[in-house]
Short mmCIF file of C-alpha atoms in Angstrom, two decimals:
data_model
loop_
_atom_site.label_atom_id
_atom_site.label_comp_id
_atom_site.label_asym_id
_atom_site.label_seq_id
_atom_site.Cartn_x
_atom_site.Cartn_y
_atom_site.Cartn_z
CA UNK A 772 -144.91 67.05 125.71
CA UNK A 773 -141.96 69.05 123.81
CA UNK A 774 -144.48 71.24 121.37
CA UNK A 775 -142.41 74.24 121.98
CA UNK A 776 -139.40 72.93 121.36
CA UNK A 777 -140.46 70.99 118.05
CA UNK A 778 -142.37 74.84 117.20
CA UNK A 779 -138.77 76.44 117.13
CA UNK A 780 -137.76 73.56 114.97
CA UNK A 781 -140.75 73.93 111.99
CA UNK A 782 -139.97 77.81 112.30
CA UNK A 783 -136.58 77.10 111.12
CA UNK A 784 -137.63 75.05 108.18
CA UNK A 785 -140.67 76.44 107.17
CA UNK A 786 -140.89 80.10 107.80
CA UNK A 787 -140.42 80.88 104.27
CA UNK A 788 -143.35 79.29 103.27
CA UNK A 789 -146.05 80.79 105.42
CA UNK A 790 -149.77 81.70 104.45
CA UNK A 791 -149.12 80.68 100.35
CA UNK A 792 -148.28 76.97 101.49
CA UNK A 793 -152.32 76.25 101.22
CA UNK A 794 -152.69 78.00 98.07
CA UNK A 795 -149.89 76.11 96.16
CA UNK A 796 -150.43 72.95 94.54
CA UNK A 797 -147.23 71.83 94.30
CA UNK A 798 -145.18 74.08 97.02
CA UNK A 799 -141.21 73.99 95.90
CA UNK A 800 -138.73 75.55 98.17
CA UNK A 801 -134.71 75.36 98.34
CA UNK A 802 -133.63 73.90 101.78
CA UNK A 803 -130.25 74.64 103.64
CA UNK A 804 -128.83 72.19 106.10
CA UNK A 805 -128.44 74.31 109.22
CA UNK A 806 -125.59 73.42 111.74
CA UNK A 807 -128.23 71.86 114.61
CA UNK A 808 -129.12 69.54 111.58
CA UNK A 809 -125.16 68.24 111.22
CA UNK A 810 -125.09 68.21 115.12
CA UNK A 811 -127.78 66.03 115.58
CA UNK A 812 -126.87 64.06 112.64
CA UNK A 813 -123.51 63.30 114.27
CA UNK A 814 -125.02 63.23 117.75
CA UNK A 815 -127.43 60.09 116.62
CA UNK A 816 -124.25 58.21 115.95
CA UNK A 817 -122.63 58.32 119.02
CA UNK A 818 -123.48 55.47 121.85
CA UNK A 819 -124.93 57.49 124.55
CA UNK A 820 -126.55 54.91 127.66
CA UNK A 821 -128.59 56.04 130.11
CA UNK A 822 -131.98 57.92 130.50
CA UNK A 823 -133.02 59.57 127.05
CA UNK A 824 -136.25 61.92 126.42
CA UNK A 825 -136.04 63.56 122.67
CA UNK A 826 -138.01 63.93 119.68
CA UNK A 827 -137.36 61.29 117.35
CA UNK A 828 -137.79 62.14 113.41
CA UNK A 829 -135.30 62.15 110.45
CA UNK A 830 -136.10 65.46 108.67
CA UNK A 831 -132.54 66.88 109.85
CA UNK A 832 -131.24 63.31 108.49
CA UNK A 833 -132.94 64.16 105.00
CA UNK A 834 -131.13 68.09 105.09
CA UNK A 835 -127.71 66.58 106.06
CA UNK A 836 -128.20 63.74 103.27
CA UNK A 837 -129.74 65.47 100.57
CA UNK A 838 -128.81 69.16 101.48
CA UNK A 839 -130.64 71.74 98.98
CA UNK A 840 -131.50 68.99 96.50
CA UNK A 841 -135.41 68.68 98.63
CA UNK A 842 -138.21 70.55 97.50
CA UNK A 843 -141.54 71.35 100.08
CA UNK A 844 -145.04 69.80 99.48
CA UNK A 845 -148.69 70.14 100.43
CA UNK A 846 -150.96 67.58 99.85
CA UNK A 847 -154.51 68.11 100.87
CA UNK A 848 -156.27 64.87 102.46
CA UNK A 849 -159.98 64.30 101.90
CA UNK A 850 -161.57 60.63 103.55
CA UNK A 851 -163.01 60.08 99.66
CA UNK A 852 -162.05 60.09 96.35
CA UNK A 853 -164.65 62.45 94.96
CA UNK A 854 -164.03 65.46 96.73
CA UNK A 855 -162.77 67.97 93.68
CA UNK A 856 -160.15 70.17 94.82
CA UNK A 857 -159.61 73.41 92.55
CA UNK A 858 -156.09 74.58 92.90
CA UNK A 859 -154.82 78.33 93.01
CA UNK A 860 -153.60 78.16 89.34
CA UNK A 861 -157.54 77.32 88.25
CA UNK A 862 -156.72 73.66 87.33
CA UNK A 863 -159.02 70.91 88.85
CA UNK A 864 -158.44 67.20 90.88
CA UNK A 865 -160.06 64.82 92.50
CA UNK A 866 -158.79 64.26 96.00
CA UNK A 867 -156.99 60.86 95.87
CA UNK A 868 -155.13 61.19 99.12
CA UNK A 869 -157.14 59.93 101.83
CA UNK A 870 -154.11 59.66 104.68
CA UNK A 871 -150.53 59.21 105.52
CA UNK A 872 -148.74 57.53 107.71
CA UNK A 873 -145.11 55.90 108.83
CA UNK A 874 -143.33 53.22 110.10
CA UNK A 875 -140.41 53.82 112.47
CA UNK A 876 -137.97 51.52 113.50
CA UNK A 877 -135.58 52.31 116.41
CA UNK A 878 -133.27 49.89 114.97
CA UNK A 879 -132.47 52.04 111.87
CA UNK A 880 -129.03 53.21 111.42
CA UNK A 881 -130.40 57.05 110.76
CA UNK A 882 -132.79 57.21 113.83
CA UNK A 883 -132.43 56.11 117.44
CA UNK A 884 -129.81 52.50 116.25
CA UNK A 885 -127.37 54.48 118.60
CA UNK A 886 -129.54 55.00 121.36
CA UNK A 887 -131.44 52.33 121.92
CA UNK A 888 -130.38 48.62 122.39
CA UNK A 889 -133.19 45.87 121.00
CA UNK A 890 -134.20 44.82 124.75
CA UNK A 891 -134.41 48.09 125.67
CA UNK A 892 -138.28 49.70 127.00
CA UNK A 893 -138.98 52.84 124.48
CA UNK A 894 -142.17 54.69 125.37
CA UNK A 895 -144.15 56.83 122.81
CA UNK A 896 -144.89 60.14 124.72
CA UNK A 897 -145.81 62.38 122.53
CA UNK A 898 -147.10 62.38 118.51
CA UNK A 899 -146.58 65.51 115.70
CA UNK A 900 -147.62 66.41 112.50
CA UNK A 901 -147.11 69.91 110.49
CA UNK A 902 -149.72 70.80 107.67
CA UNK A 903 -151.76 73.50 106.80
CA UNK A 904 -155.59 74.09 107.50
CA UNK A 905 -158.00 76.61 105.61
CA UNK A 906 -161.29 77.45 107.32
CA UNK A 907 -163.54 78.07 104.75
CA UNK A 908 -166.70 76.82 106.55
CA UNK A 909 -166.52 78.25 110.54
CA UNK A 910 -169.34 75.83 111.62
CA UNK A 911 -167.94 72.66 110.95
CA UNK A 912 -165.60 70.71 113.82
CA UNK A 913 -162.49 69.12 112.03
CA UNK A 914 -160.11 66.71 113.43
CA UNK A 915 -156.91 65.10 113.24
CA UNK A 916 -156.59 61.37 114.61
CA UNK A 917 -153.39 59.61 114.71
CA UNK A 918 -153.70 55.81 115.25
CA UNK A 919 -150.51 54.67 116.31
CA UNK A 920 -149.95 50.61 116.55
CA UNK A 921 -146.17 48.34 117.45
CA UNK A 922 -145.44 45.02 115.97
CA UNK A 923 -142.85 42.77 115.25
CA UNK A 924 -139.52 44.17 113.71
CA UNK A 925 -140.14 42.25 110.40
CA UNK A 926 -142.49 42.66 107.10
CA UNK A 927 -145.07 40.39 108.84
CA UNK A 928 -145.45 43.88 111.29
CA UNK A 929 -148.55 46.05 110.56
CA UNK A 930 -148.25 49.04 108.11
CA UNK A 931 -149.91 51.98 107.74
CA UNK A 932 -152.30 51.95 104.99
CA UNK A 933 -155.51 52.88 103.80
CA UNK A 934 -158.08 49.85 103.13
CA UNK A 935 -160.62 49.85 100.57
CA UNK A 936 -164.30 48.10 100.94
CA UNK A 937 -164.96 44.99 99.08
CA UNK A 938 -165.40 45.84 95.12
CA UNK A 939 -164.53 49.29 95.01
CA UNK A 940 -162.67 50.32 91.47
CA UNK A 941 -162.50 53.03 89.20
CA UNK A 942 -165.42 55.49 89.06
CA UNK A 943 -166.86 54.24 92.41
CA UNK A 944 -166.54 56.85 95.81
CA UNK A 945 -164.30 53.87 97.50
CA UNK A 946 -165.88 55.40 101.07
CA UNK A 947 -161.78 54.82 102.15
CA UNK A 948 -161.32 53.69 105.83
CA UNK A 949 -157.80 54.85 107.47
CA UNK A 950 -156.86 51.09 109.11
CA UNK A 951 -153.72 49.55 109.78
CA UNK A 952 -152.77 46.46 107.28
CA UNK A 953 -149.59 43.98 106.76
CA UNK A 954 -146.89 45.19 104.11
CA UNK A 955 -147.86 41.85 102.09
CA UNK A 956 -150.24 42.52 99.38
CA UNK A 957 -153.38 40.11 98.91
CA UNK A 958 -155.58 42.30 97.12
CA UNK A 959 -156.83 41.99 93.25
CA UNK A 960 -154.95 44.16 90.52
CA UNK A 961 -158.42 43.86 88.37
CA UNK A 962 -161.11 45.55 91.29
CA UNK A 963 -158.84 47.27 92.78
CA UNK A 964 -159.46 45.50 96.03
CA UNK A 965 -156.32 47.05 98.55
CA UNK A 966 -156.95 43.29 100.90
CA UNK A 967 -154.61 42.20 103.58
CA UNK A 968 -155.34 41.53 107.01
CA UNK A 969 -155.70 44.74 109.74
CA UNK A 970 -153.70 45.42 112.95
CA UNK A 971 -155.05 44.60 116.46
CA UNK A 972 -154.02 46.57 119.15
CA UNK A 973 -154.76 50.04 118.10
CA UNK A 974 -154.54 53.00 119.98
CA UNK A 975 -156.32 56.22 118.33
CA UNK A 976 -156.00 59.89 119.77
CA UNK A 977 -158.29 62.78 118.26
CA UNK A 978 -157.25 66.59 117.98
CA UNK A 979 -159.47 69.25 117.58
CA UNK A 980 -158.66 71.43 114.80
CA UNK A 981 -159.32 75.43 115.79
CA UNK A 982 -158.28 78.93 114.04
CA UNK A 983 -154.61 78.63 115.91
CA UNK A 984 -154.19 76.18 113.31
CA UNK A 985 -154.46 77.87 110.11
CA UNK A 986 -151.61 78.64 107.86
CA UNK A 987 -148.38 76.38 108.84
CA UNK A 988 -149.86 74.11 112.10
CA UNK A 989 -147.62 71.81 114.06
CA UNK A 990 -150.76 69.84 115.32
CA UNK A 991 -149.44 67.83 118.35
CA UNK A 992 -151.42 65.29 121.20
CA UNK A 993 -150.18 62.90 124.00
CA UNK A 994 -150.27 59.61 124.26
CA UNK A 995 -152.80 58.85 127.11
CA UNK A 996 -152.25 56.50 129.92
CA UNK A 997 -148.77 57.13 130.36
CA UNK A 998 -147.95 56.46 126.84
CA UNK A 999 -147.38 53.57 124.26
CA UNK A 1000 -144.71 51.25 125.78
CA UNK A 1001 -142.55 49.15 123.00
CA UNK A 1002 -139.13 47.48 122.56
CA UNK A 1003 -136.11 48.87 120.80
CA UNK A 1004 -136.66 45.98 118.45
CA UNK A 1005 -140.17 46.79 117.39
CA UNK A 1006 -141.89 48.74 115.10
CA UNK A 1007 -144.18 51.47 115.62
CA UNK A 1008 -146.78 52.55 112.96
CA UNK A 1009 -148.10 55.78 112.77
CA UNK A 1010 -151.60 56.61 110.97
CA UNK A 1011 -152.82 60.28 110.26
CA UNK A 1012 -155.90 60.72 108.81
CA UNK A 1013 -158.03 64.08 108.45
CA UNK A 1014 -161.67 63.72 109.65
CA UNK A 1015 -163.80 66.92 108.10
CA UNK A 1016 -166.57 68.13 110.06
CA UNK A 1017 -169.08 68.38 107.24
CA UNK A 1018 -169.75 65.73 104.22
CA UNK A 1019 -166.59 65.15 101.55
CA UNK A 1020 -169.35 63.64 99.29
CA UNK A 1021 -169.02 65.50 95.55
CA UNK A 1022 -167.81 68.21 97.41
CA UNK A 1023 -165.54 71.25 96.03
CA UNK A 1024 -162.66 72.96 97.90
CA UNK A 1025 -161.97 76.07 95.59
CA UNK A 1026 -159.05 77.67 96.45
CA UNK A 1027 -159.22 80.59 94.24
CA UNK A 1028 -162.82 81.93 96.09
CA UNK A 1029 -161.54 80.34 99.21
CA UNK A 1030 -165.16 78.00 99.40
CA UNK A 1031 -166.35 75.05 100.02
CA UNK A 1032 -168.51 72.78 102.61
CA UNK A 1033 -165.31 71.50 104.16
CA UNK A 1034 -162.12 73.25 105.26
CA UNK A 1035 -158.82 71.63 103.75
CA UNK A 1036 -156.27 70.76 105.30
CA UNK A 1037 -153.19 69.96 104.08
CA UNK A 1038 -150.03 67.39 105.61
CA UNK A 1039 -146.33 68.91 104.61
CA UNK A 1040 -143.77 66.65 103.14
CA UNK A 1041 -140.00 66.58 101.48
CA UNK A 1042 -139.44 65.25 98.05
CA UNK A 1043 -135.85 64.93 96.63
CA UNK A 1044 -135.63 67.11 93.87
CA UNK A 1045 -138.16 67.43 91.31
CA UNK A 1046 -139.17 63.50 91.58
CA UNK A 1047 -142.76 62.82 90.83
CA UNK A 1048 -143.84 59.45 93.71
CA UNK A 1049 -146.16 58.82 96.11
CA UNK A 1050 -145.14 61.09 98.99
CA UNK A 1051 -144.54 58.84 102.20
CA UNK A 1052 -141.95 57.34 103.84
CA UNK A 1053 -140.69 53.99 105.49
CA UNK A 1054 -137.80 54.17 107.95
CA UNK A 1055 -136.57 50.52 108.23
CA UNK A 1056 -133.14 48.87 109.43
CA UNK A 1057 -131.29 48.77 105.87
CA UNK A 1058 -130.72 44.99 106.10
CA UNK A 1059 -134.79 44.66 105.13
CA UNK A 1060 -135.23 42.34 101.95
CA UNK A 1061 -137.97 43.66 100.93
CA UNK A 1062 -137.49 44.88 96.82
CA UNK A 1063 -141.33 46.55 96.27
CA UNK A 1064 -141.77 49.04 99.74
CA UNK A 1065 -141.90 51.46 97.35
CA UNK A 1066 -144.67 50.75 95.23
CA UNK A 1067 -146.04 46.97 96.19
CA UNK A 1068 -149.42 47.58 95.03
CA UNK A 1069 -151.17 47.17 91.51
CA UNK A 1070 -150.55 49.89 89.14
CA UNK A 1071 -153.37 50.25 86.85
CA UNK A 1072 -156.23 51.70 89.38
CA UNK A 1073 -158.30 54.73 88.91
CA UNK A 1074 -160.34 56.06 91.68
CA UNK A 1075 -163.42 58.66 91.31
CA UNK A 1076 -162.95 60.06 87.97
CA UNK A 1077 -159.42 60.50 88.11
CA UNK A 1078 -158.62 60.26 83.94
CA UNK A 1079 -154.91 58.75 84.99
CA UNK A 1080 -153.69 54.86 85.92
CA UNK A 1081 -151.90 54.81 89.29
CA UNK A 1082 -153.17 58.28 89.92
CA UNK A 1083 -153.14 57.33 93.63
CA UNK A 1084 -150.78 54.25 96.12
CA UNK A 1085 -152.47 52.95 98.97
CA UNK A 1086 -149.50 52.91 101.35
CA UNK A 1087 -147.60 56.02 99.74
CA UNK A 1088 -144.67 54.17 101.24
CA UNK A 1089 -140.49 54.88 100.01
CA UNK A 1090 -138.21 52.36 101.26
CA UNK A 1091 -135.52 55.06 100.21
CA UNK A 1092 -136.75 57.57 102.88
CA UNK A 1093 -136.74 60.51 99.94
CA UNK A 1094 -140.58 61.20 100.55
CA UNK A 1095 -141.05 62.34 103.93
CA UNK A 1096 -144.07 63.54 105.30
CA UNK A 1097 -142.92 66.03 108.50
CA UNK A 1098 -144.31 63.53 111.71
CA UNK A 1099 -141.87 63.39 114.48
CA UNK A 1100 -142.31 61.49 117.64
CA UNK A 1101 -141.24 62.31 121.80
CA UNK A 1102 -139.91 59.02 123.67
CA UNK A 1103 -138.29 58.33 126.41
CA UNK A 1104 -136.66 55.41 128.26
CA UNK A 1105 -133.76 53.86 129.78
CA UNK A 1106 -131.02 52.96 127.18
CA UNK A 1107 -129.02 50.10 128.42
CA UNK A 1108 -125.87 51.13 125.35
CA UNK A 1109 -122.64 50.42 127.44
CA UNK A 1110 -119.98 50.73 124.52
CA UNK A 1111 -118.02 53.89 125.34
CA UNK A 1112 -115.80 54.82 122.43
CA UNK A 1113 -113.16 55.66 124.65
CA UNK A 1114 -113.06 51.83 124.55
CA UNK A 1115 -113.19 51.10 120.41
CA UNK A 1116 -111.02 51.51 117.86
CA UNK A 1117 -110.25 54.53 116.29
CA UNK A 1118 -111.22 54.32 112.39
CA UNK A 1119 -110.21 56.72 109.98
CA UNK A 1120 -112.19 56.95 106.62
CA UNK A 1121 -111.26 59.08 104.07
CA UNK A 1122 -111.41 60.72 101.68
CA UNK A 1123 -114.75 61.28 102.21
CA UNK A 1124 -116.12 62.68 99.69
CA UNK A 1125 -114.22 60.52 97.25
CA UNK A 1126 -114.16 59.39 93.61
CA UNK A 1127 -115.30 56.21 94.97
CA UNK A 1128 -111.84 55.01 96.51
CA UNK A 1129 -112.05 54.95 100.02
CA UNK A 1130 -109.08 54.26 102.40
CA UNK A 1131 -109.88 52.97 105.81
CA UNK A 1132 -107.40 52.78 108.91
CA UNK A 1133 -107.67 51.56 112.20
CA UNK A 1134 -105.43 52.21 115.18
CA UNK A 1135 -105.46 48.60 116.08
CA UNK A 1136 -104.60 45.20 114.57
CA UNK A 1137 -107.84 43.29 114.44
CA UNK A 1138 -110.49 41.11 112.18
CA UNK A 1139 -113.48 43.24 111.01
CA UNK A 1140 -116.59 42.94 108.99
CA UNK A 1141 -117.06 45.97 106.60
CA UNK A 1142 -120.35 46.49 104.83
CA UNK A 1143 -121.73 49.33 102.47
CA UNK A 1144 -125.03 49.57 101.64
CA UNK A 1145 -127.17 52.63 99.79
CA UNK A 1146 -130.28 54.49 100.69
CA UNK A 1147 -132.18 51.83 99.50
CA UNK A 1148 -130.49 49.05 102.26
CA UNK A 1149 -128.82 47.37 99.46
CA UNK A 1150 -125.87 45.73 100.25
CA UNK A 1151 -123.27 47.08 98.06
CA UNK A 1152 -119.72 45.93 99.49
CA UNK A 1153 -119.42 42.99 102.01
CA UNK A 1154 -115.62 41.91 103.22
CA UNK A 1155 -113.86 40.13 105.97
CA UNK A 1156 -110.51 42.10 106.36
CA UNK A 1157 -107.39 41.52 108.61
CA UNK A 1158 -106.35 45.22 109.88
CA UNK A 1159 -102.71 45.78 110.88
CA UNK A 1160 -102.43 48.93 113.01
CA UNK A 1161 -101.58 52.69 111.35
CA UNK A 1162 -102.36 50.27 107.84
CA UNK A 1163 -104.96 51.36 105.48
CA UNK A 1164 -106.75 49.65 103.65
CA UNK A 1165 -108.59 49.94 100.12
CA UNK A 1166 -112.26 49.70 98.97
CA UNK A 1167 -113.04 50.55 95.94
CA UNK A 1168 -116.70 51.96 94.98
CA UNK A 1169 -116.04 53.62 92.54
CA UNK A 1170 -117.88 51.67 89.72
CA UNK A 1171 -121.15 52.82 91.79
CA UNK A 1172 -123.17 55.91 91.17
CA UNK A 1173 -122.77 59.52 92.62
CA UNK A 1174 -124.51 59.72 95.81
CA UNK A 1175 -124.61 58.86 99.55
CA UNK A 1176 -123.87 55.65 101.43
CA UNK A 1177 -123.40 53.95 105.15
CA UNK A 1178 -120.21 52.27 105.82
CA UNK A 1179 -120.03 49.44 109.00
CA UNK A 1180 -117.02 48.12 110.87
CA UNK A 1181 -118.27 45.69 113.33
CA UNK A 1182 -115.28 43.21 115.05
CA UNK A 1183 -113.17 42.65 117.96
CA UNK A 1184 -113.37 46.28 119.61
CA UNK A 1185 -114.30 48.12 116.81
CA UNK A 1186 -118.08 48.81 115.73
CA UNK A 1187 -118.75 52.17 113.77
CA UNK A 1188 -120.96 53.66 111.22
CA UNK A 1189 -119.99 56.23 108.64
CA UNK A 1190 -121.74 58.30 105.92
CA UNK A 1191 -119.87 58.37 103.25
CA UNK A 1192 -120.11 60.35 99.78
CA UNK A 1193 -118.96 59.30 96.10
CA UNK A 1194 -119.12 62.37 93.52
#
């Protein structure tokens, strides 16, 4: 269990925000990519074999991507929808956030893609989250349970969700149950009926929330039984749910008196910019298909008596990674990754940033496949090109907006990945 390590890590990010993180409805800070973020951005990129035991997230990814252009967020989590949560500026809400979860994917170019081959046995050691928790009500025991699930590296996998009973809709207390579902959709967009088959092979672990906890909490547990075991080509799903002590039922969390029969608590999470979405993420290998990760469910449902449409997503889910809640996860394992770059190519790539005219030069004559895609795993640029040693050679991007990209080289001793930037 790394908890002290990952502690020095959320002091670096968050100590700014402290005890007013709770009492914020909308927390906004600046963030500035710190040089262990651009080292560990680089470090995921090289091949390194052997035994590996790290903490796996992508927040650093996020501050090299998106530098200072990420604002902080606290979202407080209730297990109903009619829970009324009275924010510090005096305005009221219902509480339509009932969880969050993630789906990780060791195959992803901006996780562990360098670290772990697809055959390779990953095991889940160790499970994080950062929020913030108010005691307002010292008798009641609260808890945190992650569920944490693996499945197939496709979009027939299990996702984390939130299902709804039979005939809930607007107005109705849904009485939400955190399970794991499929990505495909098979509900009703008139009842509001979330549907879709749940994941088997579960594993749930329960932390006791205590006054050590208040304020900015990184609430961490171990795996039991020596851990979850998986492959480098599978998924893992994570599920966080808060479980209150006492009864959510037309409850009030008042944050101006500090009241209420429940103590909040509240999960952290990056946005990019100012953008209003549902505040999740999805970290998936960028050749995914998938167009509607983002927001694959109906869009017309109220819940409680929230007065706006698509006031709340079930899977709070962003296929472009730009809503991160902070989760990170400790694994360890035995990477098989044999490819020493001593023994590639060298590639050159630059400028970088550019106008959107990129040169790229290898020190070897050889055929190579070169793909771009965006943060969105959209293939933008696809070619076959014959490289002649010391010769550069052209792509042009330029009719593409500002913003950040991954180049690939894969062929005949070469096989890189680049970040590169158009402004």
């Amino acid at each position: 269990m790394k908890k002290v390590l990952l502690l020095a890590a959320v002091a670096l990010g968050l100590s700014a925000v402290g005890q007013d993180a709770m009492n914020s409805r909308l927390l906004q800070t600046e963030i500035t990519p710190t040089s262990a973020a651009k080292e560990k951005v680089e470090d995921i990129l090289i091949k390194r074999g052997g035994a590996l035991d790290a903490n796996y997230d992508y927040t650093d990814f996020l501050y090299q991507f998106y530098s200072s252009d990420l604002t902080l967020g606290a979202i407080t989590t209730t297990p109903d929808s009619s829970t009324v949560i009275i924010y510090s500026d005096g305005t009221p809400g219902y509480s339509y956030n009932h969880a969050v979860g993630a789906v990780y994917d060791f195959n992803y170019y901006g996780w562990g893609a360098n670290e772990f081959n697809e055959t390779d046995q990953v095991t889940i050691d160790s499970l994080f989250v950062v929020g913030g928790y108010d005691i307002f009500n010292s008798s009641d025991t609260d808890k945190i349970r992650f569920t944490i699930f693996k499945g197939a590296n496709d979009f027939a996998a299990p996702f984390s969700g939130v299902q709804y009973n039979a005939g809930t809709f607007a107005a109705l207390d849904p009485a939400a149950q955190a399970t794991m579902k499929t990505m495909d959709y098979a509900g009703s967009t008139s009842d509001g009926n979330q549907g879709g088959p749940t994941a088997s092979n579960t594993l749930t672990i329960d932390y006791t929330l205590s006054a050590a906890d208040t304020s900015v909490a990184v609430v961490g547990v171990e795996v039991p039984n020596g851990g979850l075991t998986m492959n480098g080509n599978e998924l893992l799903g994570i599920f966080i749910e808060y479980l209150p002590g006492g009864n959510t039922t037309s409850d009030t969390i008042n944050y101006q008196t500090a009241s209420g029969d429940i103590n909040p608590f509240a999960f952290y999470y990056y946005r990019e910019g100012n953008t209003s979405a549902p505040q999740g993420y999805f970290i998936q290998d960028y050749d995914s298909t998938s167009t509607n990760c983002s927001n694959f469910l109906f869009n017309t449902t109220r819940y409680a008596a929230h007065p706006t449409a698509s006031a709340w997503r079930n899977d709070q889910t962003s296929v472009n990674s730009l809503y991160s809640h902070l989760i990170w996860v400790a694994a360890s394992g035995t990477s098989t990754m044999t490819v020493q770059d001593a023994d590639l190519s060298t590639v050159s790539v630059f400028p970088n940033p550019s106008n959107g005219v990129v040169n790229v030069e290898l020190n070897a004559t050889t055929s190579a496949a070169i793909t771009v895609v965006d943060v969105l795993g959209q293939v933008i640029y696809s070619s076959n090109t014959s490289f002649v040693a010391g010769q550069r050679q052209m792509i042009d991007l330029s009719s593409n907006a500002k913003g950040m990209y991954i180049l690939s080289i894969e062929g005949e001793g070469v096989n890189t990945v680049e970040r590169i930037t158009i402004k």
